[in-house]
PDB file of C-alpha atoms in Angstrom:
ATOM      1  CA  MET A 577     142.675  67.621 149.907  1.00  0.00           C
ATOM      2  CA  LYS A 578     142.619  67.025 153.670  1.00  0.00           C
ATOM      3  CA  GLN A 579     140.793  70.322 154.253  1.00  0.00           C
ATOM      4  CA  PHE A 580     138.214  69.409 151.624  1.00  0.00           C
ATOM      5  CA  LEU A 581     137.580  65.962 153.115  1.00  0.00           C
ATOM      6  CA  ASP A 582     137.299  67.406 156.639  1.00  0.00           C
ATOM      7  CA  MET A 583     134.597  69.881 155.520  1.00  0.00           C
ATOM      8  CA  ASP A 584     130.972  69.527 156.516  1.00  0.00           C
ATOM      9  CA  PRO A 585     129.173  67.756 153.611  1.00  0.00           C
ATOM     10  CA  LEU A 586     126.789  70.687 153.089  1.00  0.00           C
ATOM     11  CA  LYS A 587     129.664  73.174 152.831  1.00  0.00           C
ATOM     12  CA  ARG A 588     131.513  70.794 150.520  1.00  0.00           C
ATOM     13  CA  LYS A 589     128.486  70.745 148.219  1.00  0.00           C
ATOM     14  CA  GLU A 590     128.425  74.574 148.048  1.00  0.00           C
ATOM     15  CA  LEU A 591     132.118  74.778 147.149  1.00  0.00           C
ATOM     16  CA  GLN A 592     132.737  75.511 143.476  1.00  0.00           C
ATOM     17  CA  GLN A 593     134.748  72.582 142.088  1.00  0.00           C
ATOM     18  CA  PRO A 594     136.263  73.062 138.622  1.00  0.00           C
ATOM     19  CA  GLY A 595     136.810  69.348 137.983  1.00  0.00           C
ATOM     20  CA  ILE A 596     139.537  67.733 135.905  1.00  0.00           C
ATOM     21  CA  PRO A 597     140.324  69.460 132.593  1.00  0.00           C
ATOM     22  CA  THR A 598     139.167  67.597 129.484  1.00  0.00           C
ATOM     23  CA  ASP A 599     140.630  69.983 126.953  1.00  0.00           C
ATOM     24  CA  SER A 600     144.217  70.237 128.190  1.00  0.00           C
ATOM     25  CA  VAL A 601     147.063  69.344 125.853  1.00  0.00           C
ATOM     26  CA  SER A 602     147.973  66.362 128.020  1.00  0.00           C
ATOM     27  CA  ASN A 603     144.332  65.197 128.337  1.00  0.00           C
ATOM     28  CA  GLU A 604     144.365  65.040 132.131  1.00  0.00           C
ATOM     29  CA  LEU A 605     140.995  63.319 132.434  1.00  0.00           C
ATOM     30  CA  PHE A 606     142.179  60.394 130.294  1.00  0.00           C
ATOM     31  CA  ASN A 607     145.173  59.922 132.609  1.00  0.00           C
ATOM     32  CA  TRP A 608     143.102  60.252 135.805  1.00  0.00           C
ATOM     33  CA  VAL A 609     140.588  57.665 134.605  1.00  0.00           C
ATOM     34  CA  ARG A 610     143.291  55.249 133.471  1.00  0.00           C
ATOM     35  CA  GLU A 611     145.227  55.482 136.743  1.00  0.00           C
ATOM     36  CA  ALA A 612     142.060  55.161 138.837  1.00  0.00           C
ATOM     37  CA  ARG A 613     141.096  52.026 136.910  1.00  0.00           C
ATOM     38  CA  VAL A 614     144.574  50.514 137.332  1.00  0.00           C
ATOM     39  CA  SER A 615     144.547  51.323 141.073  1.00  0.00           C
ATOM     40  CA  ALA A 616     141.072  49.851 141.610  1.00  0.00           C
ATOM     41  CA  LYS A 617     142.138  46.647 139.901  1.00  0.00           C
ATOM     42  CA  ALA A 618     145.392  46.438 141.887  1.00  0.00           C
ATOM     43  CA  LEU A 619     143.892  47.273 145.290  1.00  0.00           C
ATOM     44  CA  ALA A 620     140.500  45.570 145.167  1.00  0.00           C
ATOM     45  CA  ASN A 621     140.779  43.290 142.133  1.00  0.00           C
ATOM     46  CA  LYS A 622     137.585  44.911 140.824  1.00  0.00           C
ATOM     47  CA  GLU A 623     136.688  46.983 137.813  1.00  0.00           C
ATOM     48  CA  LEU A 624     136.124  50.636 138.656  1.00  0.00           C
ATOM     49  CA  ARG A 625     132.490  51.770 138.459  1.00  0.00           C
ATOM     50  CA  ILE A 626     132.377  55.083 136.625  1.00  0.00           C
ATOM     51  CA  SER A 627     129.671  57.746 136.856  1.00  0.00           C
ATOM     52  CA  ILE A 628     129.288  60.996 134.955  1.00  0.00           C
ATOM     53  CA  LYS A 629     127.453  63.657 136.949  1.00  0.00           C
ATOM     54  CA  GLY A 630     125.670  66.511 135.228  1.00  0.00           C
ATOM     55  CA  ASP A 631     122.607  68.689 135.466  1.00  0.00           C
ATOM     56  CA  SER A 632     120.371  70.768 133.219  1.00  0.00           C
ATOM     57  CA  LYS A 633     123.083  73.439 132.901  1.00  0.00           C
ATOM     58  CA  GLU A 634     125.625  70.973 131.511  1.00  0.00           C
ATOM     59  CA  GLU A 635     126.181  71.231 127.785  1.00  0.00           C
ATOM     60  CA  TYR A 636     125.933  68.116 125.631  1.00  0.00           C
ATOM     61  CA  PRO A 637     129.382  68.562 123.972  1.00  0.00           C
ATOM     62  CA  THR A 638     131.040  68.424 127.410  1.00  0.00           C
ATOM     63  CA  ILE A 639     129.322  65.144 128.305  1.00  0.00           C
ATOM     64  CA  LYS A 640     130.100  63.743 124.847  1.00  0.00           C
ATOM     65  CA  LYS A 641     133.781  64.638 125.303  1.00  0.00           C
ATOM     66  CA  VAL A 642     133.873  62.720 128.606  1.00  0.00           C
ATOM     67  CA  ILE A 643     132.148  59.715 126.996  1.00  0.00           C
ATOM     68  CA  ASN A 644     134.687  59.776 124.139  1.00  0.00           C
ATOM     69  CA  ILE A 645     137.551  59.773 126.657  1.00  0.00           C
ATOM     70  CA  LEU A 646     136.034  56.729 128.367  1.00  0.00           C
ATOM     71  CA  GLN A 647     135.474  54.917 125.074  1.00  0.00           C
ATOM     72  CA  LYS A 648     139.116  55.459 124.054  1.00  0.00           C
ATOM     73  CA  GLN A 649     139.901  53.248 127.059  1.00  0.00           C
ATOM     74  CA  LYS A 650     137.251  50.717 126.015  1.00  0.00           C
ATOM     75  CA  VAL A 651     135.011  51.776 128.919  1.00  0.00           C
ATOM     76  CA  ASN A 652     131.466  51.537 127.606  1.00  0.00           C
ATOM     77  CA  LYS A 653     129.634  50.863 130.859  1.00  0.00           C
ATOM     78  CA  PHE A 654     129.053  53.904 133.054  1.00  0.00           C
ATOM     79  CA  SER A 655     126.249  55.693 134.878  1.00  0.00           C
ATOM     80  CA  LEU A 656     124.824  59.127 134.116  1.00  0.00           C
ATOM     81  CA  VAL A 657     123.858  60.885 137.348  1.00  0.00           C
ATOM     82  CA  THR A 658     121.662  63.951 137.833  1.00  0.00           C
ATOM     83  CA  SER A 659     120.416  65.621 140.986  1.00  0.00           C
ATOM     84  CA  MET A 660     116.730  65.497 141.716  1.00  0.00           C
ATOM     85  CA  ARG A 661     114.993  68.485 143.238  1.00  0.00           C
ATOM     86  CA  ALA A 662     113.024  68.069 146.437  1.00  0.00           C
ATOM     87  CA  ALA A 663     109.275  68.601 146.119  1.00  0.00           C
ATOM     88  CA  ASN A 664     108.055  71.803 147.784  1.00  0.00           C
TER      89      ASN A 664
END
């Protein structure tokens, strides 16, 4: 983690990041989201703001699976983020 955070932001963006598994038996993403929400509340006494980042290559079922995981925790307010291309 330290090496990743110390990287130049442009190199960090190029690095292939697999993300947190959504289809594991233990449902890792559910646990990560829950613990992040608990930590945000404990440390800052604020609700965690959640964003889902995707692009045109992302498949709808993957995004829907993430939304379902959030809704199981009664999280219905989140942002959908896409990257905009620079005009040439």
